Coordinates of C-alpha atoms in Angstrom, one line a residue:
X3 CA -176.1 -55.0 -2.9
X4 CA -177.0 -52.0 -4.9
X5 CA -178.3 -48.4 -4.3
X6 CA -181.6 -46.7 -5.1
X7 CA -180.8 -43.9 -7.6
X8 CA -182.4 -40.5 -7.4
X9 CA -185.4 -41.7 -9.4
X10 CA -186.0 -44.7 -7.0
X11 CA -184.7 -47.3 -9.5
X12 CA -181.6 -49.4 -8.8
X13 CA -178.1 -48.5 -9.9
X14 CA -176.9 -51.1 -12.3
X15 CA -173.3 -49.7 -12.2
X16 CA -173.1 -50.4 -8.4
X17 CA -174.1 -53.9 -7.5
X18 CA -172.8 -57.2 -6.0
X19 CA -174.4 -60.6 -6.3
X20 CA -173.4 -64.2 -5.7
X21 CA -172.8 -66.6 -8.6
X22 CA -176.1 -68.0 -9.9
X23 CA -178.1 -65.2 -8.1
X24 CA -181.9 -65.5 -8.5
X25 CA -181.9 -61.6 -8.5
X26 CA -179.6 -61.5 -11.5
X27 CA -181.6 -64.1 -13.3
X28 CA -184.8 -62.0 -12.7
X29 CA -182.9 -58.9 -13.9
X30 CA -182.0 -60.7 -17.2
X31 CA -185.6 -61.8 -17.6
X32 CA -186.6 -58.1 -17.2
X33 CA -184.1 -57.1 -19.8
X34 CA -185.5 -59.6 -22.3
X35 CA -188.9 -58.1 -21.6
X36 CA -187.5 -54.7 -22.1
X37 CA -186.2 -55.6 -25.6
X38 CA -189.7 -56.9 -26.4
X39 CA -190.8 -53.2 -26.1
X40 CA -192.3 -53.4 -22.6
X41 CA -191.1 -50.0 -21.3
X42 CA -191.7 -46.3 -21.6
X43 CA -189.4 -43.9 -23.4
X44 CA -188.5 -42.1 -20.1
X45 CA -187.0 -45.2 -18.5
X46 CA -183.4 -46.2 -18.5
X47 CA -183.0 -49.9 -19.2
X48 CA -180.3 -50.8 -16.6
X49 CA -181.7 -49.1 -13.6
X50 CA -185.3 -49.9 -14.4
X51 CA -184.7 -53.6 -15.1
X52 CA -182.5 -54.0 -11.9
X53 CA -185.4 -52.6 -9.9
X54 CA -188.0 -54.8 -11.5
X55 CA -185.8 -57.9 -11.1
X56 CA -185.3 -57.3 -7.4
X57 CA -189.0 -56.5 -6.9
X58 CA -189.9 -59.8 -8.5
X59 CA -187.6 -61.7 -6.1
X60 CA -188.8 -59.9 -3.1
X61 CA -192.5 -60.5 -4.1
X62 CA -191.6 -64.3 -4.6
X63 CA -189.2 -64.9 -1.7
X64 CA -190.4 -62.6 1.1
X65 CA -193.9 -61.2 0.1
X66 CA -195.6 -58.4 2.0
X67 CA -199.4 -58.0 2.0
X68 CA -199.7 -54.3 1.2
X69 CA -203.4 -53.9 1.2
X70 CA -206.2 -53.8 -1.3
X71 CA -205.5 -52.0 -4.5
X72 CA -201.7 -51.8 -4.0
X73 CA -199.1 -53.4 -6.3
X74 CA -197.6 -56.1 -4.2
X75 CA -194.5 -56.4 -6.3
X76 CA -193.5 -52.8 -5.7
X77 CA -194.8 -52.2 -2.2
X78 CA -192.9 -55.2 -0.8
X79 CA -189.4 -53.9 -1.7
X80 CA -190.3 -50.4 -0.6
X81 CA -191.6 -51.6 2.7
X82 CA -188.7 -54.0 3.4
X83 CA -186.1 -51.4 2.5
X84 CA -187.6 -48.4 4.2
X85 CA -185.0 -46.8 6.5
X86 CA -182.9 -50.0 6.5
X87 CA -179.4 -50.6 5.0
X88 CA -179.9 -54.4 4.9
X89 CA -182.8 -56.8 5.2
X90 CA -183.3 -60.6 5.0
X91 CA -185.5 -62.0 2.3
X92 CA -186.4 -65.6 2.5
X93 CA -183.8 -68.2 3.5
X94 CA -181.0 -67.3 1.2
X95 CA -181.1 -63.5 0.5
X96 CA -179.5 -60.7 2.5
X97 CA -180.3 -57.5 0.5
X98 CA -178.3 -54.3 1.1
X99 CA -179.4 -51.1 -0.5
X100 CA -177.7 -47.7 -0.2
X101 CA -179.4 -44.5 -1.3
X102 CA -178.3 -41.9 -3.8
X103 CA -178.8 -38.4 -2.4
X104 CA -177.8 -34.8 -3.1
X105 CA -174.6 -33.8 -1.4
X106 CA -174.6 -31.2 1.3
X107 CA -172.4 -28.5 -0.2
X108 CA -171.6 -25.2 1.5
X109 CA -169.3 -22.3 0.6
X110 CA -166.1 -24.2 1.4
X111 CA -165.1 -27.7 0.3
X112 CA -165.7 -30.6 2.7
X113 CA -165.0 -34.3 2.7
X114 CA -168.5 -35.0 1.4
X115 CA -168.4 -32.2 -1.1
X116 CA -164.9 -31.4 -2.4
X117 CA -164.3 -28.4 -4.6
X118 CA -164.8 -30.2 -7.9
X119 CA -168.3 -31.2 -6.8
X120 CA -169.5 -27.8 -5.5
X121 CA -172.1 -25.6 -7.1
X122 CA -170.7 -23.9 -10.3
X123 CA -168.1 -26.7 -10.9
X124 CA -169.3 -28.9 -13.7
X125 CA -172.3 -31.1 -14.3
X126 CA -175.1 -31.1 -11.7
X127 CA -175.0 -34.9 -11.4
X128 CA -171.6 -34.6 -9.7
X129 CA -173.4 -33.3 -6.6
X130 CA -174.9 -36.7 -5.7
X131 CA -173.4 -39.4 -3.5
X132 CA -174.2 -42.9 -2.3
X133 CA -175.2 -42.9 1.3
X134 CA -176.3 -45.3 4.0
X135 CA -180.1 -44.8 4.6
X136 CA -181.4 -42.2 7.0
X137 CA -181.1 -38.5 7.6
X138 CA -177.5 -38.9 9.0
X139 CA -176.5 -41.7 6.6
X140 CA -172.8 -41.9 6.0
X141 CA -171.4 -41.1 2.6
X142 CA -169.8 -44.3 1.1
X143 CA -169.0 -43.0 -2.3
X144 CA -170.0 -40.7 -5.2
X145 CA -172.5 -41.6 -8.0
X146 CA -170.2 -40.4 -10.8
X147 CA -166.5 -39.8 -11.2
X148 CA -165.4 -36.1 -10.7
X149 CA -164.6 -35.5 -14.4
X150 CA -168.0 -36.7 -15.6
X151 CA -169.4 -34.3 -18.1
X152 CA -172.9 -35.6 -18.3
X153 CA -176.1 -34.4 -19.9
X154 CA -179.8 -34.2 -19.2
X155 CA -180.0 -38.0 -19.1
X156 CA -177.4 -38.0 -16.2
X157 CA -174.9 -40.3 -17.9
X158 CA -171.2 -39.6 -18.3
X159 CA -171.2 -39.4 -22.1
X160 CA -172.2 -43.1 -22.3
X161 CA -173.1 -44.6 -25.6
X162 CA -176.5 -46.1 -26.1
X163 CA -177.3 -49.1 -28.2
X164 CA -179.9 -48.7 -30.9
X165 CA -183.3 -49.8 -29.7
X166 CA -185.4 -50.8 -32.7
X167 CA -188.6 -50.9 -30.6
X168 CA -188.0 -47.3 -29.5
X169 CA -187.2 -46.2 -33.0
X170 CA -190.4 -47.7 -34.3
X171 CA -192.4 -46.0 -31.5
X172 CA -190.7 -42.6 -32.3
X173 CA -191.5 -43.0 -36.0
X174 CA -195.1 -43.9 -35.3
X175 CA -195.4 -41.0 -32.9
X176 CA -196.5 -41.2 -29.2
X177 CA -199.3 -43.6 -28.5
X178 CA -201.9 -43.3 -25.8
X179 CA -200.4 -44.0 -22.5
X180 CA -196.8 -43.4 -23.6
X181 CA -195.0 -40.8 -21.5
X182 CA -193.4 -38.2 -23.6
X183 CA -189.6 -37.5 -23.0
X184 CA -188.9 -34.6 -20.8
X185 CA -185.8 -32.8 -19.4
X186 CA -184.8 -33.8 -15.9
X187 CA -184.6 -30.7 -13.6
X188 CA -182.8 -30.1 -10.3
X189 CA -186.1 -30.0 -8.6
X190 CA -186.9 -33.5 -9.9
X191 CA -183.9 -34.9 -8.1
X192 CA -183.6 -32.7 -5.0
X193 CA -186.9 -34.0 -3.4
X194 CA -186.5 -37.7 -4.3
X195 CA -187.1 -40.1 -1.4
X196 CA -186.8 -43.9 -1.8
X197 CA -186.9 -46.6 0.8

């Protein structure tokens, strides 16, 4: 169990898995690959490696033929999860994926959007929740605690470990094919649609 975040990666802070989970083993393999430098500057390790790990398991345990020219690892998860809260994958996996979406906030506080999460009250990232999929998906929780005072990277003053591979790339300057860092905008997040 996890949730697609606003960027269509998977929340690493919200997950559940059984002991010895093949998904968690695949996530750890992706983390090892990450530390070998196989990522772009714009990606966050936790959410990106969780997505890659689950995509690898879906491609292996319940593959989907997505057509010529498509990436079978990524289209399988997207297709299986589209509009569904839960799906079966192979003989041993039941995968449940919630969706992070922008809260519906009006002029008055509601159960979905209490006063501390309304426009003008704190960090923009507070105005997102975790929902069941679909237009009328039920709110099951919020993405961040109400006193989170985040930043452009949407964390809550988290600390980051030094990444020597990143530092080497920064010192060398951007290489061809490396996405430059950019500031996340409200428009980036408002139109996000995953699964």
